[in-house]
Amino acid sequence: MKYSTQQIILHWLSAIIIIWATLSGFYVAFCHPDQPVKEWIGFFNVSLTTLFIPFFILRVWYLFRHGSPAESLLTPGEQRIAHLGHLALYANISVVLITGVLMMNHAIDVFHMFHVPQPLHSVSAITFFNQVHVLACMTLALLIAGHILAVLKHQLNGKHILRNVCP
């Protein structure tokens, strides 16, 4: 059994957006680019991830509606670990997206097409959600690395689980 076509599309859309936002966010945090580059990445990432939120909600809905394919190639223990890993990814992505909105200290400008009002005005609340966001992004990076390594491990061991998310 494979994921549905919609689940496959949402998986790869999620992967591209999340990996881009994670890598570019860490680039800004650790490489200290020039201010125009930093501002462009910030604007682009906020716009992109704001537009991504409904797609992520749709992805979660498809997961509950259609489930995930039983992976006969994995042992029951591997299946439990995969299930827990996926739940951790979904939960962590949710925290990153929610805190990303709640940490904004201004209205969210989405590609100059529309604005989302600033949700909070308390400096202490914004600071708190910013700190949670940073920690959640670090955790998400580790979860993504673990996810990719697990897929590679299974593929190299002849358990072709990628077929579930490839058209």
Tab-separated table of C-alpha atoms in Angstrom:
chain	number	residue	atom	x	y	z
A	1	MET	CA	0.000	0.000	0.000
A	2	LYS	CA	1.177	3.526	-0.822
A	3	TYR	CA	0.190	6.938	0.376
A	4	SER	CA	-2.491	8.637	-1.715
A	5	THR	CA	-1.395	10.979	-4.486
A	6	GLN	CA	-2.489	13.949	-2.351
A	7	GLN	CA	-0.417	12.677	0.593
A	8	ILE	CA	2.629	12.224	-1.655
A	9	ILE	CA	2.315	15.763	-3.047
A	10	LEU	CA	1.851	17.213	0.457
A	11	HIS	CA	4.822	15.175	1.750
A	12	TRP	CA	7.214	16.563	-0.861
A	13	LEU	CA	5.798	20.089	-0.608
A	14	SER	CA	6.347	19.893	3.157
A	15	ALA	CA	9.855	18.496	2.731
A	16	ILE	CA	10.929	21.250	0.342
A	17	ILE	CA	9.484	24.093	2.406
A	18	ILE	CA	10.638	22.778	5.785
A	19	ILE	CA	14.155	21.940	4.638
A	20	TRP	CA	14.500	25.340	2.914
A	21	ALA	CA	13.200	27.248	5.940
A	22	THR	CA	15.372	25.251	8.334
A	23	LEU	CA	18.597	25.564	6.351
A	24	SER	CA	18.117	29.227	5.460
A	25	GLY	CA	17.070	30.036	9.037
A	26	PHE	CA	20.217	28.409	10.418
A	27	TYR	CA	22.252	30.197	7.747
A	28	VAL	CA	20.953	33.557	8.986
A	29	ALA	CA	21.453	32.590	12.641
A	30	PHE	CA	24.986	31.222	12.348
A	31	CYS	CA	26.576	32.796	9.262
A	32	HIS	CA	25.481	36.411	9.865
A	33	PRO	CA	24.817	37.447	6.240
A	34	ASP	CA	24.554	41.078	5.169
A	35	GLN	CA	21.398	42.852	6.340
A	36	PRO	CA	19.645	42.833	2.920
A	37	VAL	CA	20.150	39.046	2.610
A	38	LYS	CA	18.996	38.518	6.186
A	39	GLU	CA	15.890	40.643	5.598
A	40	TRP	CA	15.076	38.901	2.302
A	41	ILE	CA	15.383	35.428	3.852
A	42	GLY	CA	13.269	36.511	6.822
A	43	PHE	CA	10.572	37.981	4.587
A	44	PHE	CA	10.592	35.000	2.228
A	45	ASN	CA	10.516	32.403	5.022
A	46	VAL	CA	7.721	34.125	6.945
A	47	SER	CA	5.669	34.482	3.745
A	48	LEU	CA	6.343	30.919	2.614
A	49	THR	CA	5.648	29.263	5.954
A	50	THR	CA	2.506	31.347	6.497
A	51	LEU	CA	1.172	30.088	3.164
A	52	PHE	CA	2.289	26.565	4.116
A	53	ILE	CA	0.134	26.415	7.284
A	54	PRO	CA	-3.124	25.445	5.503
A	55	PHE	CA	-1.264	22.803	3.465
A	56	PHE	CA	0.184	21.356	6.666
A	57	ILE	CA	-3.288	21.253	8.231
A	58	LEU	CA	-4.509	19.468	5.096
A	59	ARG	CA	-1.617	17.017	5.403
A	60	VAL	CA	-2.576	16.224	8.998
A	61	TRP	CA	-6.216	15.809	7.915
A	62	TYR	CA	-5.151	13.317	5.211
A	63	LEU	CA	-3.101	11.425	7.780
A	64	PHE	CA	-6.125	11.021	10.049
A	65	ARG	CA	-8.477	10.354	7.135
A	66	HIS	CA	-6.327	7.889	5.161
A	67	GLY	CA	-3.675	6.831	7.657
A	68	SER	CA	-0.253	5.700	6.624
A	69	PRO	CA	0.548	2.509	4.776
A	70	ALA	CA	1.455	-0.534	6.822
A	71	GLU	CA	5.071	-1.206	6.041
A	72	SER	CA	5.420	-4.959	5.687
A	73	LEU	CA	9.158	-4.620	5.152
A	74	LEU	CA	9.697	-3.302	8.683
A	75	THR	CA	9.711	-5.314	11.870
A	76	PRO	CA	6.998	-4.488	14.425
A	77	GLY	CA	9.613	-2.638	16.501
A	78	GLU	CA	10.745	-0.601	13.497
A	79	GLN	CA	7.109	0.169	12.692
A	80	ARG	CA	6.555	1.509	16.239
A	81	ILE	CA	9.703	3.633	16.053
A	82	ALA	CA	8.662	4.973	12.618
A	83	HIS	CA	5.181	5.786	13.950
A	84	LEU	CA	6.601	7.617	16.981
A	85	GLY	CA	9.127	9.436	14.788
A	86	HIS	CA	6.387	10.625	12.443
A	87	LEU	CA	4.234	11.763	15.375
A	88	ALA	CA	7.227	13.683	16.763
A	89	LEU	CA	7.772	15.328	13.365
A	90	TYR	CA	4.118	16.366	13.033
A	91	ALA	CA	3.994	17.688	16.610
A	92	ASN	CA	7.268	19.558	16.230
A	93	ILE	CA	6.290	21.092	12.890
A	94	SER	CA	3.052	22.256	14.537
A	95	VAL	CA	5.002	23.935	17.345
A	96	VAL	CA	7.379	25.601	14.860
A	97	LEU	CA	4.509	26.975	12.774
A	98	ILE	CA	2.429	28.165	15.746
A	99	THR	CA	5.347	29.800	17.562
A	100	GLY	CA	6.531	31.296	14.266
A	101	VAL	CA	3.275	33.221	14.068
A	102	LEU	CA	3.066	34.061	17.782
A	103	MET	CA	6.631	35.435	17.937
A	104	MET	CA	5.975	38.098	15.307
A	105	ASN	CA	6.398	41.642	16.605
A	106	HIS	CA	4.654	43.127	13.568
A	107	ALA	CA	1.955	42.209	11.070
A	108	ILE	CA	2.868	39.306	8.806
A	109	ASP	CA	3.361	40.515	5.232
A	110	VAL	CA	2.752	37.552	2.909
A	111	PHE	CA	4.609	38.232	-0.346
A	112	HIS	CA	3.085	41.750	-0.429
A	113	MET	CA	-0.274	40.105	-1.303
A	114	PHE	CA	-1.961	40.363	2.093
A	115	HIS	CA	-1.197	40.945	5.752
A	116	VAL	CA	-2.004	38.881	8.817
A	117	PRO	CA	-2.398	41.076	11.905
A	118	GLN	CA	0.175	40.787	14.636
A	119	PRO	CA	-1.357	38.202	17.000
A	120	LEU	CA	0.298	39.290	20.266
A	121	HIS	CA	1.436	42.638	21.607
A	122	SER	CA	3.010	41.560	24.880
A	123	VAL	CA	6.796	41.840	24.587
A	124	SER	CA	7.297	39.094	27.168
A	125	ALA	CA	4.918	36.718	25.322
A	126	ILE	CA	6.595	37.460	21.978
A	127	THR	CA	10.020	36.842	23.549
A	128	PHE	CA	8.797	33.575	25.080
A	129	PHE	CA	7.402	32.288	21.769
A	130	ASN	CA	10.590	33.339	19.980
A	131	GLN	CA	12.655	31.248	22.408
A	132	VAL	CA	10.313	28.258	22.022
A	133	HIS	CA	10.478	28.691	18.232
A	134	VAL	CA	14.284	28.581	18.223
A	135	LEU	CA	14.330	25.431	20.369
A	136	ALA	CA	11.632	23.803	18.242
A	137	CYS	CA	13.598	24.607	15.069
A	138	MET	CA	16.678	22.938	16.517
A	139	THR	CA	14.632	19.905	17.523
A	140	LEU	CA	13.022	19.810	14.094
A	141	ALA	CA	16.443	19.817	12.417
A	142	LEU	CA	17.430	16.783	14.507
A	143	LEU	CA	14.151	15.003	13.723
A	144	ILE	CA	14.582	15.674	9.992
A	145	ALA	CA	18.143	14.359	10.092
A	146	GLY	CA	16.940	11.245	11.918
A	147	HIS	CA	14.117	10.786	9.408
A	148	ILE	CA	16.461	11.044	6.424
A	149	LEU	CA	19.028	8.733	8.047
A	150	ALA	CA	16.339	6.137	8.815
A	151	VAL	CA	15.123	6.210	5.205
A	152	LEU	CA	18.704	5.849	3.942
A	153	LYS	CA	19.358	2.962	6.354
A	154	HIS	CA	16.274	1.093	5.189
A	155	GLN	CA	16.971	1.777	1.511
A	156	LEU	CA	20.570	0.540	1.855
A	157	ASN	CA	19.307	-2.574	3.670
A	158	GLY	CA	16.996	-3.397	0.750
A	159	LYS	CA	13.800	-2.183	2.429
A	160	HIS	CA	12.571	0.181	-0.286
A	161	ILE	CA	10.238	2.305	1.832
A	162	LEU	CA	10.669	5.345	-0.426
A	163	ARG	CA	8.248	3.710	-2.851
A	164	ASN	CA	5.449	4.784	-0.444
A	165	VAL	CA	6.117	8.484	-1.093
A	166	CYS	CA	7.123	8.376	-4.741
A	167	PRO	CA	4.564	8.745	-7.523
